Short mmCIF file of C-alpha atoms in Angstrom, two decimals:
data_model
loop_
_atom_site.label_atom_id
_atom_site.label_comp_id
_atom_site.label_asym_id
_atom_site.label_seq_id
_atom_site.Cartn_x
_atom_site.Cartn_y
_atom_site.Cartn_z
CA UNK A 1 -48.62 -28.76 -80.08
CA UNK A 2 -48.53 -27.07 -76.52
CA UNK A 3 -46.06 -24.87 -74.80
CA UNK A 4 -43.56 -25.70 -72.07
CA UNK A 5 -45.69 -23.82 -69.55
CA UNK A 6 -48.76 -25.79 -70.03
CA UNK A 7 -47.42 -29.27 -70.58
CA UNK A 8 -47.07 -32.00 -68.02
CA UNK A 9 -43.74 -33.13 -69.48
CA UNK A 10 -41.30 -31.15 -71.44
CA UNK A 11 -38.14 -32.58 -72.91
CA UNK A 12 -35.48 -30.30 -74.41
CA UNK A 13 -32.47 -31.39 -76.26
CA UNK A 14 -32.18 -34.61 -74.52
CA UNK A 15 -29.14 -36.68 -75.20
CA UNK A 16 -28.44 -40.08 -73.88
CA UNK A 17 -25.41 -42.30 -73.77
CA UNK A 18 -24.58 -45.99 -72.95
CA UNK A 19 -20.87 -45.78 -72.24
CA UNK A 20 -19.60 -43.76 -75.21
CA UNK A 21 -22.36 -44.78 -77.56
CA UNK A 22 -24.91 -42.18 -78.09
CA UNK A 23 -28.51 -43.57 -78.29
CA UNK A 24 -30.53 -40.23 -78.11
CA UNK A 25 -29.84 -37.17 -80.07
CA UNK A 26 -31.39 -33.87 -79.17
CA UNK A 27 -34.83 -34.96 -78.35
CA UNK A 28 -37.41 -32.26 -77.74
CA UNK A 29 -41.10 -32.48 -77.20
CA UNK A 30 -44.01 -31.62 -74.84
CA UNK A 31 -46.67 -33.74 -73.28
CA UNK A 32 -49.96 -31.92 -72.76
CA UNK A 33 -51.91 -33.06 -69.65
CA UNK A 34 -54.97 -35.37 -69.90
CA UNK A 35 -54.03 -37.00 -73.11
CA UNK A 36 -52.55 -40.31 -74.41
CA UNK A 37 -49.10 -39.65 -75.79
CA UNK A 38 -47.68 -42.40 -77.87
CA UNK A 39 -43.96 -42.93 -78.43
CA UNK A 40 -43.38 -45.07 -81.57
CA UNK A 41 -40.54 -46.39 -83.38
CA UNK A 42 -38.81 -49.45 -84.60
CA UNK A 43 -36.79 -51.84 -82.31
CA UNK A 44 -33.71 -49.99 -81.22
CA UNK A 45 -34.93 -46.51 -81.98
CA UNK A 46 -34.33 -45.40 -78.40
CA UNK A 47 -37.94 -45.48 -77.25
CA UNK A 48 -37.32 -47.58 -74.09
CA UNK A 49 -34.19 -45.36 -73.24
CA UNK A 50 -36.45 -42.30 -73.60
CA UNK A 51 -39.10 -44.02 -71.37
CA UNK A 52 -36.35 -44.84 -68.68
CA UNK A 53 -35.29 -41.12 -68.73
CA UNK A 54 -39.04 -40.05 -68.15
CA UNK A 55 -39.56 -42.41 -65.21
CA UNK A 56 -36.31 -41.55 -63.59
CA UNK A 57 -34.49 -44.89 -64.12
CA UNK A 58 -31.76 -43.15 -66.11
CA UNK A 59 -29.99 -40.05 -65.03
CA UNK A 60 -30.61 -36.82 -67.06
CA UNK A 61 -28.34 -33.88 -67.57
CA UNK A 62 -29.44 -30.30 -66.50
CA UNK A 63 -32.47 -28.68 -68.34
CA UNK A 64 -33.35 -31.56 -70.48
CA UNK A 65 -36.47 -33.05 -68.75
CA UNK A 66 -39.13 -31.02 -67.03
CA UNK A 67 -41.93 -32.50 -65.00
CA UNK A 68 -44.61 -29.84 -64.37
CA UNK A 69 -41.95 -27.31 -65.03
CA UNK A 70 -39.38 -28.67 -62.81
CA UNK A 71 -36.06 -29.75 -63.93
CA UNK A 72 -35.82 -33.27 -62.82
CA UNK A 73 -31.95 -33.09 -62.82
CA UNK A 74 -32.19 -31.04 -59.69
CA UNK A 75 -34.57 -33.07 -57.66
CA UNK A 76 -33.39 -34.42 -54.49
CA UNK A 77 -34.27 -38.03 -53.11
CA UNK A 78 -37.44 -36.72 -51.51
CA UNK A 79 -38.66 -35.14 -54.79
CA UNK A 80 -38.06 -38.40 -56.59
CA UNK A 81 -40.15 -40.28 -53.73
CA UNK A 82 -42.86 -37.83 -54.26
CA UNK A 83 -42.74 -38.28 -58.15
CA UNK A 84 -42.68 -42.04 -57.98
CA UNK A 85 -45.63 -42.03 -55.62
CA UNK A 86 -47.56 -39.90 -58.13
CA UNK A 87 -47.02 -42.04 -61.26
CA UNK A 88 -47.80 -45.61 -62.30
CA UNK A 89 -45.64 -47.63 -64.43
CA UNK A 90 -46.43 -50.74 -66.40
CA UNK A 91 -43.27 -52.56 -67.73
CA UNK A 92 -43.26 -54.64 -70.76
CA UNK A 93 -43.19 -57.84 -68.84
CA UNK A 94 -45.67 -56.63 -66.06
CA UNK A 95 -42.75 -57.11 -63.61
CA UNK A 96 -44.91 -58.85 -61.09
CA UNK A 97 -43.26 -60.22 -57.85
CA UNK A 98 -43.40 -64.01 -58.47
CA UNK A 99 -43.38 -64.91 -54.71
CA UNK A 100 -46.64 -62.87 -54.14
CA UNK A 101 -50.12 -63.41 -55.15
CA UNK A 102 -51.70 -60.91 -57.48
CA UNK A 103 -53.60 -59.42 -54.37
CA UNK A 104 -50.28 -58.92 -52.58
CA UNK A 105 -48.63 -57.44 -55.63
CA UNK A 106 -51.42 -54.89 -56.24
CA UNK A 107 -51.61 -54.07 -52.49
CA UNK A 108 -47.74 -53.43 -51.93
CA UNK A 109 -47.72 -49.76 -52.75
CA UNK A 110 -50.74 -49.17 -50.78
CA UNK A 111 -49.23 -50.97 -47.67
CA UNK A 112 -46.05 -49.03 -48.02
CA UNK A 113 -47.18 -45.60 -48.67
CA UNK A 114 -50.55 -45.30 -46.93
CA UNK A 115 -52.01 -45.67 -43.54
CA UNK A 116 -55.05 -47.55 -44.78
CA UNK A 117 -56.33 -50.53 -42.89
CA UNK A 118 -55.87 -54.05 -44.44
CA UNK A 119 -59.73 -54.19 -44.91
CA UNK A 120 -59.86 -50.85 -46.96
CA UNK A 121 -56.67 -52.15 -48.91
CA UNK A 122 -58.37 -55.24 -49.71
CA UNK A 123 -61.37 -53.42 -51.00
CA UNK A 124 -59.24 -51.18 -53.08
CA UNK A 125 -57.29 -54.07 -54.56
CA UNK A 126 -60.42 -55.75 -55.74
CA UNK A 127 -61.61 -52.55 -57.31
CA UNK A 128 -58.28 -52.22 -59.26
CA UNK A 129 -58.50 -56.01 -60.24
CA UNK A 130 -62.07 -55.46 -61.39
CA UNK A 131 -61.03 -52.40 -63.53
CA UNK A 132 -58.57 -54.59 -65.50
CA UNK A 133 -60.81 -57.50 -65.69
CA UNK A 134 -59.07 -59.75 -63.27
CA UNK A 135 -61.55 -59.91 -60.38
CA UNK A 136 -61.72 -63.46 -59.02
CA UNK A 137 -58.03 -63.99 -59.71
CA UNK A 138 -56.58 -62.26 -56.61
CA UNK A 139 -55.32 -65.34 -54.99
CA UNK A 140 -53.55 -66.48 -58.11
CA UNK A 141 -49.71 -66.57 -58.31
CA UNK A 142 -48.12 -64.83 -61.38
CA UNK A 143 -46.94 -68.04 -62.79
CA UNK A 144 -50.42 -69.32 -62.96
CA UNK A 145 -51.48 -66.32 -65.37
CA UNK A 146 -51.20 -65.88 -69.10
CA UNK A 147 -49.03 -63.07 -70.67
CA UNK A 148 -52.14 -60.80 -71.21
CA UNK A 149 -53.36 -61.29 -67.69
CA UNK A 150 -49.85 -60.52 -66.22
CA UNK A 151 -49.80 -57.26 -68.16
CA UNK A 152 -53.34 -56.48 -66.90
CA UNK A 153 -52.19 -57.37 -63.29
CA UNK A 154 -49.23 -55.06 -63.73
CA UNK A 155 -51.47 -52.36 -64.75
CA UNK A 156 -53.69 -52.87 -61.69
CA UNK A 157 -50.61 -52.49 -59.54
CA UNK A 158 -49.54 -49.35 -61.55
CA UNK A 159 -53.10 -47.92 -60.83
CA UNK A 160 -53.05 -48.74 -57.15
CA UNK A 161 -52.09 -45.21 -56.05
CA UNK A 162 -54.32 -43.66 -58.46
CA UNK A 163 -51.57 -41.91 -60.43
CA UNK A 164 -51.99 -38.63 -62.35
CA UNK A 165 -49.39 -39.92 -64.84
CA UNK A 166 -49.33 -43.45 -66.10
CA UNK A 167 -46.29 -44.78 -68.16
CA UNK A 168 -46.87 -47.89 -70.19
CA UNK A 169 -44.26 -49.88 -72.01
CA UNK A 170 -45.28 -51.92 -74.97
CA UNK A 171 -48.89 -52.68 -73.64
CA UNK A 172 -49.88 -54.98 -76.60
CA UNK A 173 -46.73 -56.73 -77.70
CA UNK A 174 -46.96 -60.45 -77.55
CA UNK A 175 -50.76 -60.32 -76.80
CA UNK A 176 -53.52 -61.74 -79.08
CA UNK A 177 -55.68 -59.01 -80.86
CA UNK A 178 -58.62 -59.36 -78.72
CA UNK A 179 -56.60 -58.96 -75.35
CA UNK A 180 -54.65 -56.18 -76.97
CA UNK A 181 -57.80 -54.40 -78.08
CA UNK A 182 -59.14 -54.73 -74.38
CA UNK A 183 -56.03 -53.16 -72.88
CA UNK A 184 -56.39 -50.22 -75.54
CA UNK A 185 -59.76 -49.69 -74.47
CA UNK A 186 -58.94 -49.71 -70.78
CA UNK A 187 -56.18 -47.08 -71.41
CA UNK A 188 -58.65 -44.75 -73.21
CA UNK A 189 -61.22 -45.19 -70.43
CA UNK A 190 -58.59 -44.37 -67.80
CA UNK A 191 -57.92 -41.21 -69.50
CA UNK A 192 -61.54 -40.14 -70.12
CA UNK A 193 -62.94 -41.22 -66.76
CA UNK A 194 -59.96 -40.21 -64.40
CA UNK A 195 -58.28 -37.54 -66.58
CA UNK A 196 -54.85 -39.41 -66.47
CA UNK A 197 -52.07 -38.51 -68.80
CA UNK A 198 -50.87 -41.74 -70.18
CA UNK A 199 -47.50 -42.08 -71.94
CA UNK A 200 -47.30 -45.30 -74.09
CA UNK A 201 -44.29 -46.77 -75.79
CA UNK A 202 -45.24 -49.10 -78.59
CA UNK A 203 -44.38 -50.16 -82.07
CA UNK A 204 -47.93 -51.51 -82.77
CA UNK A 205 -49.39 -49.19 -85.35
CA UNK A 206 -53.09 -50.11 -85.09
CA UNK A 207 -52.89 -49.75 -81.26
CA UNK A 208 -51.01 -46.44 -81.51
CA UNK A 209 -53.54 -44.74 -83.84
CA UNK A 210 -56.36 -46.12 -82.02
CA UNK A 211 -55.48 -44.75 -78.57
CA UNK A 212 -53.01 -41.77 -79.36
CA UNK A 213 -54.02 -38.08 -78.93
CA UNK A 214 -50.39 -37.17 -79.80
CA UNK A 215 -47.56 -39.04 -81.30
CA UNK A 216 -43.81 -39.17 -81.45
CA UNK A 217 -42.13 -41.32 -83.95
CA UNK A 218 -38.40 -42.07 -83.47
CA UNK A 219 -35.68 -43.67 -85.39
CA UNK A 220 -32.03 -44.25 -84.50
CA UNK A 221 -32.27 -42.06 -81.43
CA UNK A 222 -33.82 -39.11 -83.38
CA UNK A 223 -37.39 -37.68 -83.75
CA UNK A 224 -38.75 -38.18 -87.20
CA UNK A 225 -42.31 -36.79 -86.52
CA UNK A 226 -44.26 -35.30 -83.61
CA UNK A 227 -47.76 -34.27 -83.36
CA UNK A 228 -51.35 -35.40 -83.72
CA UNK A 229 -51.96 -38.76 -85.31
CA UNK A 230 -53.30 -36.92 -88.49
CA UNK A 231 -50.08 -34.96 -88.86
CA UNK A 232 -47.95 -38.04 -88.36
CA UNK A 233 -50.06 -39.95 -90.83
CA UNK A 234 -49.59 -37.19 -93.37
CA UNK A 235 -45.85 -36.81 -92.72
CA UNK A 236 -43.57 -36.90 -95.89
CA UNK A 237 -40.44 -38.19 -94.18
CA UNK A 238 -39.44 -41.21 -95.92
CA UNK A 239 -38.55 -43.31 -92.76
CA UNK A 240 -41.94 -42.39 -91.19
CA UNK A 241 -43.72 -43.40 -94.54
CA UNK A 242 -41.61 -46.82 -94.37
CA UNK A 243 -42.68 -47.23 -90.79
CA UNK A 244 -46.27 -46.55 -91.32
CA UNK A 245 -46.48 -48.46 -94.62
CA UNK A 246 -44.70 -51.53 -92.95
CA UNK A 247 -42.22 -51.63 -95.74
CA UNK A 248 -39.10 -53.79 -95.02
CA UNK A 249 -35.48 -52.46 -95.25
CA UNK A 250 -34.24 -52.74 -98.70
CA UNK A 251 -31.77 -55.44 -97.92
CA UNK A 252 -31.72 -56.88 -101.35
CA UNK A 253 -29.72 -53.93 -102.79
CA UNK A 254 -27.22 -53.96 -99.96
CA UNK A 255 -26.83 -57.76 -100.43
CA UNK A 256 -26.21 -57.37 -104.11
CA UNK A 257 -23.46 -54.67 -103.57
CA UNK A 258 -21.97 -56.97 -100.81
CA UNK A 259 -21.84 -59.97 -103.18
CA UNK A 260 -20.16 -57.74 -105.99
CA UNK A 261 -17.55 -56.56 -103.41
CA UNK A 262 -16.93 -60.15 -102.46
CA UNK A 263 -16.44 -61.30 -105.98
CA UNK A 264 -14.07 -58.55 -106.80
CA UNK A 265 -11.97 -59.43 -103.96
CA UNK A 266 -11.84 -63.11 -104.68
CA UNK A 267 -10.96 -62.50 -108.37
CA UNK A 268 -7.92 -60.53 -107.38
CA UNK B 1 -1.19 -45.09 -80.63
CA UNK B 2 1.30 -47.91 -80.49
CA UNK B 3 0.60 -51.43 -79.09
CA UNK B 4 2.23 -50.65 -75.71
CA UNK B 5 0.22 -47.35 -75.55
CA UNK B 6 -2.90 -49.38 -76.11
CA UNK B 7 -2.03 -51.86 -73.44
CA UNK B 8 -1.68 -49.08 -70.93
CA UNK B 9 -4.87 -47.51 -71.94
CA UNK B 10 -6.62 -50.80 -71.64
CA UNK B 11 -4.79 -51.50 -68.20
CA UNK B 12 -5.85 -48.18 -66.90
CA UNK B 13 -9.51 -48.70 -68.03
CA UNK B 14 -9.55 -52.07 -66.36
CA UNK B 15 -8.16 -50.64 -63.22
CA UNK B 16 -10.54 -47.71 -63.07
CA UNK B 17 -13.56 -50.21 -63.65
CA UNK B 18 -12.38 -52.20 -60.80
CA UNK B 19 -12.14 -49.26 -58.45
CA UNK B 20 -15.59 -48.06 -59.58
CA UNK B 21 -16.91 -51.52 -58.91
CA UNK B 22 -15.53 -51.40 -55.40
CA UNK B 23 -16.94 -48.00 -54.72
CA UNK B 24 -20.42 -49.21 -56.04
CA UNK B 25 -20.11 -52.32 -53.73
CA UNK B 26 -19.25 -50.22 -50.71
CA UNK B 27 -22.23 -47.81 -51.49
CA UNK B 28 -24.43 -50.79 -51.79
CA UNK B 29 -23.57 -52.01 -48.31
CA UNK B 30 -24.17 -48.51 -46.98
CA UNK B 31 -27.62 -48.31 -48.67
CA UNK B 32 -28.50 -51.87 -47.29
CA UNK B 33 -27.64 -50.88 -43.64
CA UNK B 34 -29.39 -47.50 -44.10
CA UNK B 35 -32.41 -49.45 -45.52
CA UNK B 36 -32.71 -51.21 -42.14
CA UNK B 37 -34.67 -48.27 -40.69
CA UNK B 38 -36.76 -47.31 -43.85
CA UNK B 39 -40.29 -48.56 -44.52
CA UNK B 40 -41.90 -51.16 -45.24
CA UNK B 41 -41.56 -53.04 -42.10
CA UNK B 42 -39.05 -56.06 -42.21
CA UNK B 43 -40.40 -58.55 -39.69
CA UNK B 44 -42.32 -60.90 -41.87
CA UNK B 45 -39.86 -60.79 -44.76
CA UNK B 46 -36.91 -61.29 -42.34
CA UNK B 47 -38.69 -64.31 -40.86
CA UNK B 48 -39.17 -65.76 -44.30
CA UNK B 49 -35.40 -65.24 -44.98
CA UNK B 50 -34.51 -66.84 -41.65
CA UNK B 51 -36.61 -69.88 -42.71
CA UNK B 52 -34.87 -69.93 -46.10
CA UNK B 53 -31.20 -69.28 -44.94
CA UNK B 54 -31.36 -70.99 -41.58
CA UNK B 55 -33.97 -73.80 -41.36
CA UNK B 56 -33.53 -75.04 -44.83
CA UNK B 57 -29.83 -75.23 -44.34
CA UNK B 58 -30.07 -77.28 -41.28
CA UNK B 59 -29.87 -80.67 -42.87
CA UNK B 60 -26.68 -79.86 -44.82
CA UNK B 61 -25.13 -78.18 -41.75
CA UNK B 62 -25.87 -81.24 -39.46
CA UNK B 63 -24.59 -83.63 -42.08
CA UNK B 64 -21.37 -81.83 -42.77
CA UNK B 65 -20.89 -81.05 -38.91
CA UNK B 66 -21.22 -84.71 -38.05
CA UNK B 67 -18.94 -85.85 -40.74
CA UNK B 68 -16.31 -83.08 -40.03
CA UNK B 69 -16.33 -84.07 -36.35
CA UNK B 70 -15.96 -87.92 -37.16
CA UNK B 71 -12.96 -87.16 -39.39
CA UNK B 72 -11.40 -84.87 -36.68
CA UNK B 73 -12.12 -87.74 -34.07
CA UNK B 74 -10.47 -90.30 -36.37
CA UNK B 75 -7.49 -88.29 -37.39
CA UNK B 76 -7.02 -86.76 -34.06
CA UNK B 77 -7.11 -90.23 -32.25
CA UNK B 78 -4.55 -91.79 -34.43
CA UNK B 79 -2.19 -88.81 -34.31
CA UNK B 80 -2.66 -88.36 -30.53
CA UNK B 81 -2.23 -92.08 -29.69
CA UNK B 82 1.19 -92.03 -31.19
CA UNK B 83 2.24 -89.82 -28.24
CA UNK B 84 0.08 -91.46 -25.77
CA UNK B 85 -2.18 -88.24 -25.60
CA UNK B 86 -5.69 -89.79 -26.42
CA UNK B 87 -7.01 -87.77 -23.52
CA UNK B 88 -6.56 -84.61 -25.43
CA UNK B 89 -8.93 -85.85 -28.24
CA UNK B 90 -11.80 -83.90 -26.86
CA UNK B 91 -9.86 -80.60 -26.70
CA UNK B 92 -8.48 -81.09 -30.20
CA UNK B 93 -11.85 -81.74 -31.79
CA UNK B 94 -13.67 -79.02 -30.07
CA UNK B 95 -11.11 -76.22 -30.51
CA UNK B 96 -10.67 -77.14 -34.27
CA UNK B 97 -14.40 -76.88 -34.65
CA UNK B 98 -15.17 -73.95 -32.49
CA UNK B 99 -12.33 -71.62 -33.59
CA UNK B 100 -11.85 -72.71 -37.31
CA UNK B 101 -13.90 -75.50 -39.05
CA UNK B 102 -17.28 -74.54 -37.48
CA UNK B 103 -17.54 -70.98 -38.83
CA UNK B 104 -15.68 -71.68 -42.04
CA UNK B 105 -17.36 -74.76 -43.17
CA UNK B 106 -20.93 -73.24 -42.02
CA UNK B 107 -20.33 -70.20 -44.15
CA UNK B 108 -19.10 -72.19 -47.19
CA UNK B 109 -22.15 -74.56 -46.92
CA UNK B 110 -24.53 -71.70 -46.63
CA UNK B 111 -22.91 -69.78 -49.33
CA UNK B 112 -23.23 -72.87 -51.73
CA UNK B 113 -26.84 -73.46 -50.64
CA UNK B 114 -28.43 -70.13 -49.89
CA UNK B 115 -25.96 -67.48 -51.17
CA UNK B 116 -26.22 -68.80 -54.83
CA UNK B 117 -30.09 -68.88 -54.56
CA UNK B 118 -30.35 -65.49 -53.24
CA UNK B 119 -28.09 -64.22 -56.10
CA UNK B 120 -30.09 -65.93 -58.59
CA UNK B 121 -33.39 -64.77 -57.18
CA UNK B 122 -32.34 -61.09 -57.09
CA UNK B 123 -30.65 -61.40 -60.45
CA UNK B 124 -34.05 -62.71 -62.08
CA UNK B 125 -35.69 -59.82 -60.37
CA UNK B 126 -33.34 -57.59 -62.09
CA UNK B 127 -33.72 -58.93 -65.58
CA UNK B 128 -37.52 -59.10 -65.14
CA UNK B 129 -37.59 -55.35 -64.29
CA UNK B 130 -39.09 -56.10 -60.97
CA UNK B 131 -36.19 -54.05 -59.25
CA UNK B 132 -37.11 -51.11 -61.51
CA UNK B 133 -40.75 -51.61 -60.64
CA UNK B 134 -39.99 -51.34 -56.98
CA UNK B 135 -38.02 -48.08 -57.60
CA UNK B 136 -41.04 -46.89 -59.52
CA UNK B 137 -43.35 -47.51 -56.69
CA UNK B 138 -41.18 -45.30 -54.44
CA UNK B 139 -40.08 -48.46 -52.48
CA UNK B 140 -36.25 -48.58 -51.90
CA UNK B 141 -35.11 -51.86 -53.37
CA UNK B 142 -32.22 -51.84 -51.10
CA UNK B 143 -34.45 -51.74 -48.03
CA UNK B 144 -37.08 -54.03 -49.35
CA UNK B 145 -34.89 -56.68 -50.87
CA UNK B 146 -31.56 -56.56 -49.32
CA UNK B 147 -31.76 -55.37 -45.62
CA UNK B 148 -34.08 -58.32 -44.56
CA UNK B 149 -31.56 -60.83 -45.93
CA UNK B 150 -28.76 -59.03 -44.03
CA UNK B 151 -30.67 -59.38 -40.83
CA UNK B 152 -31.58 -63.02 -41.55
CA UNK B 153 -27.98 -63.81 -42.42
CA UNK B 154 -26.70 -62.16 -39.26
CA UNK B 155 -29.14 -64.22 -37.15
CA UNK B 156 -28.69 -67.41 -38.88
CA UNK B 157 -24.81 -67.76 -39.54
CA UNK B 158 -23.94 -67.73 -35.72
CA UNK B 159 -26.78 -70.21 -34.81
CA UNK B 160 -25.87 -72.71 -37.75
CA UNK B 161 -22.17 -72.42 -36.55
CA UNK B 162 -23.29 -73.43 -33.05
CA UNK B 163 -25.25 -76.30 -34.23
CA UNK B 164 -22.36 -77.29 -36.54
CA UNK B 165 -19.99 -77.25 -33.59
CA UNK B 166 -22.22 -79.24 -31.23
CA UNK B 167 -22.90 -81.85 -33.90
CA UNK B 168 -19.32 -82.02 -34.87
CA UNK B 169 -18.21 -82.58 -31.07
CA UNK B 170 -20.73 -85.46 -30.98
CA UNK B 171 -19.40 -86.79 -34.26
CA UNK B 172 -15.85 -86.72 -32.78
CA UNK B 173 -17.21 -88.36 -29.61
CA UNK B 174 -18.96 -91.07 -31.75
CA UNK B 175 -15.67 -92.13 -33.52
CA UNK B 176 -13.11 -91.30 -30.95
CA UNK B 177 -14.90 -92.78 -28.00
CA UNK B 178 -17.53 -95.08 -29.03
CA UNK B 179 -15.65 -96.72 -31.99
CA UNK B 180 -12.07 -96.32 -31.15
CA UNK B 181 -12.08 -96.63 -27.42
CA UNK B 182 -10.97 -93.20 -26.01
CA UNK B 183 -11.94 -92.46 -22.45
CA UNK B 184 -15.40 -90.63 -22.52
CA UNK B 185 -14.60 -88.72 -19.32
CA UNK B 186 -11.34 -87.56 -20.60
CA UNK B 187 -13.03 -86.48 -23.82
CA UNK B 188 -15.59 -84.19 -22.00
CA UNK B 189 -13.14 -83.04 -19.44
CA UNK B 190 -10.75 -82.06 -22.13
CA UNK B 191 -13.46 -79.84 -23.73
CA UNK B 192 -14.41 -78.32 -20.37
CA UNK B 193 -10.90 -77.45 -19.56
CA UNK B 194 -9.56 -76.26 -22.90
CA UNK B 195 -12.50 -74.26 -24.41
CA UNK B 196 -12.68 -70.71 -23.15
CA UNK B 197 -15.12 -67.92 -23.96
CA UNK B 198 -12.37 -66.40 -26.02
CA UNK B 199 -12.58 -69.44 -28.47
CA UNK B 200 -16.38 -69.13 -28.51
CA UNK B 201 -16.35 -65.41 -29.17
CA UNK B 202 -13.70 -65.90 -32.01
CA UNK B 203 -16.11 -68.40 -33.64
CA UNK B 204 -19.01 -66.13 -33.36
CA UNK B 205 -17.04 -63.01 -34.70
CA UNK B 206 -16.04 -65.07 -37.68
CA UNK B 207 -19.65 -66.34 -38.21
CA UNK B 208 -20.85 -62.64 -38.13
CA UNK B 209 -18.10 -61.49 -40.57
CA UNK B 210 -18.77 -64.38 -42.87
CA UNK B 211 -22.51 -63.67 -42.76
CA UNK B 212 -21.99 -60.09 -43.79
CA UNK B 213 -19.52 -60.98 -46.65
CA UNK B 214 -21.69 -63.77 -47.94
CA UNK B 215 -24.99 -61.93 -48.04
CA UNK B 216 -23.31 -58.65 -49.27
CA UNK B 217 -21.52 -60.41 -52.20
CA UNK B 218 -24.48 -62.58 -53.09
CA UNK B 219 -27.02 -59.70 -53.12
CA UNK B 220 -24.67 -57.29 -54.84
CA UNK B 221 -23.86 -59.70 -57.72
CA UNK B 222 -27.64 -60.37 -58.19
CA UNK B 223 -28.68 -56.78 -57.94
CA UNK B 224 -26.26 -55.76 -60.72
CA UNK B 225 -26.53 -58.87 -62.89
CA UNK B 226 -26.43 -57.75 -66.52
CA UNK B 227 -26.37 -54.02 -65.60
CA UNK B 228 -22.72 -53.54 -66.80
CA UNK B 229 -23.01 -55.69 -69.96
CA UNK B 230 -26.59 -54.16 -70.70
CA UNK B 231 -27.76 -57.51 -72.05
CA UNK B 232 -29.97 -58.44 -68.99
CA UNK B 233 -30.27 -62.10 -70.05
CA UNK B 234 -30.26 -65.50 -68.25
CA UNK B 235 -26.43 -65.84 -69.05
CA UNK B 236 -25.92 -62.77 -66.80
CA UNK B 237 -27.80 -64.35 -63.94
CA UNK B 238 -25.67 -67.60 -64.32
CA UNK B 239 -22.60 -65.71 -64.42
CA UNK B 240 -23.37 -63.53 -61.37
CA UNK B 241 -24.41 -66.74 -59.39
CA UNK B 242 -21.09 -68.39 -60.26
CA UNK B 243 -19.22 -65.23 -59.33
CA UNK B 244 -21.16 -64.73 -56.20
CA UNK B 245 -20.28 -68.37 -54.83
CA UNK B 246 -16.60 -68.06 -55.90
CA UNK B 247 -16.01 -64.52 -54.60
CA UNK B 248 -17.97 -65.35 -51.38
CA UNK B 249 -15.91 -68.73 -50.74
CA UNK B 250 -12.54 -66.99 -51.45
CA UNK B 251 -13.47 -63.94 -49.19
CA UNK B 252 -14.43 -66.28 -46.38
CA UNK B 253 -11.09 -68.06 -46.53
CA UNK B 254 -9.17 -64.60 -46.66
CA UNK B 255 -11.22 -63.05 -43.86
CA UNK B 256 -10.70 -66.43 -41.79
CA UNK B 257 -6.89 -65.71 -41.89
CA UNK B 258 -7.09 -62.03 -41.12
CA UNK B 259 -9.53 -62.43 -38.26
CA UNK B 260 -7.46 -65.26 -36.76
CA UNK B 261 -4.27 -63.28 -37.05
CA UNK B 262 -5.81 -60.28 -35.38
CA UNK B 263 -7.52 -62.17 -32.50
CA UNK B 264 -4.73 -64.65 -31.73
#
């Protein structure tokens, strides 16, 4: 796909644990710049854990994750501050601050990290809200917004500092098809217009194939397929086929075996 | 491994987790103190928290202060009158309030009213990923969320304690003097002659220590709500809130004894 030297993010043999339970097993991939990279998988496949490693919310061992060629395990506090100022993160729930209006939510990173006057910050906030289709809602509180609007507001806040890397966790989960399609179009236009690199975690197939330039399919903490949407679509791996074809687990056979075992125990 | 071996392993694991928890709690306090000097500015946020912790606790503090003073007036009058020492009522009421009851009851009331709310608010921010969002915006959550509450607590607790003491002394006056007929001049003279600056300082030192304990425990419990269990649900916030109130209340009583034994 791309080499470690040219990629913006490189992951090498990443392992992750919750206590003694291993949740990621030897994950390796590269994210080229200026693309939409989609991380897919069923619930519990480890995509959110991987996401948390990439945004620095979960510590990483040596030589496992490289951002622009730098090993993030060796970063000092100041390096992390620089990195976090250069990325935008949209969390699954939007993660808006409930005690602040939309305008205050979006303005927060600008107020903290820039010397801009409040007039300029107001203009920038209006611009970001316009980009996500929320102009006119700047004085609303998060509680007054629908789920889709909260996500778009979260995206406006993630874009406040004009990040070069945008991380998006489940952008279309829980949204109606029209709002979800709108968010997908927005992510594509962000990549095209501003050259952003966007990393999206999702399990929505339609959305993933619509926006993704590259894809990673995970299951039980392991990579099943990685590459272009075409190569993932043509994968012969049975779990990938099952995921892409939306086939349910074969629970019937398991249940039958279980019932047989139960009967044999009772007859003894 | 045999049963006793398993028990020892579990006991060791439990002990280690408690020691790690204490270490994390200590680091949390250090980060919060360190956060006082970090951006963003804390003036507006601190004023909001002073309003929440201080102003909105005023009614409950006045109410409990008045009734504590009235009970002290009632009990004190009947006890002292057995020895013909009603003249000492003012001294008994004021010293009890200023040295002990004022700081302790104020802290317990504020813990129940504001400490639980602070813990629940921060706990909800944790489970709704707002704390993670702050970190990913390169904003130190300790500095942004915890430090202003510490400043507000340190300002509010001594002030609320003072109000509690004053209202309590007037409550004692209302019962002891106006209702039961103790001499008003003796009541005020007793306060004037018996209460020294040492007593007032002791009350304020206690109020400051209780402020740090209450805010520290409440914010810590909220900040790590659900982190250890990994579930991050409403149940974790409810458990954290209960823990915050119980641990804060017990710590206040233990700290009260320790400070009194040191300062006496």
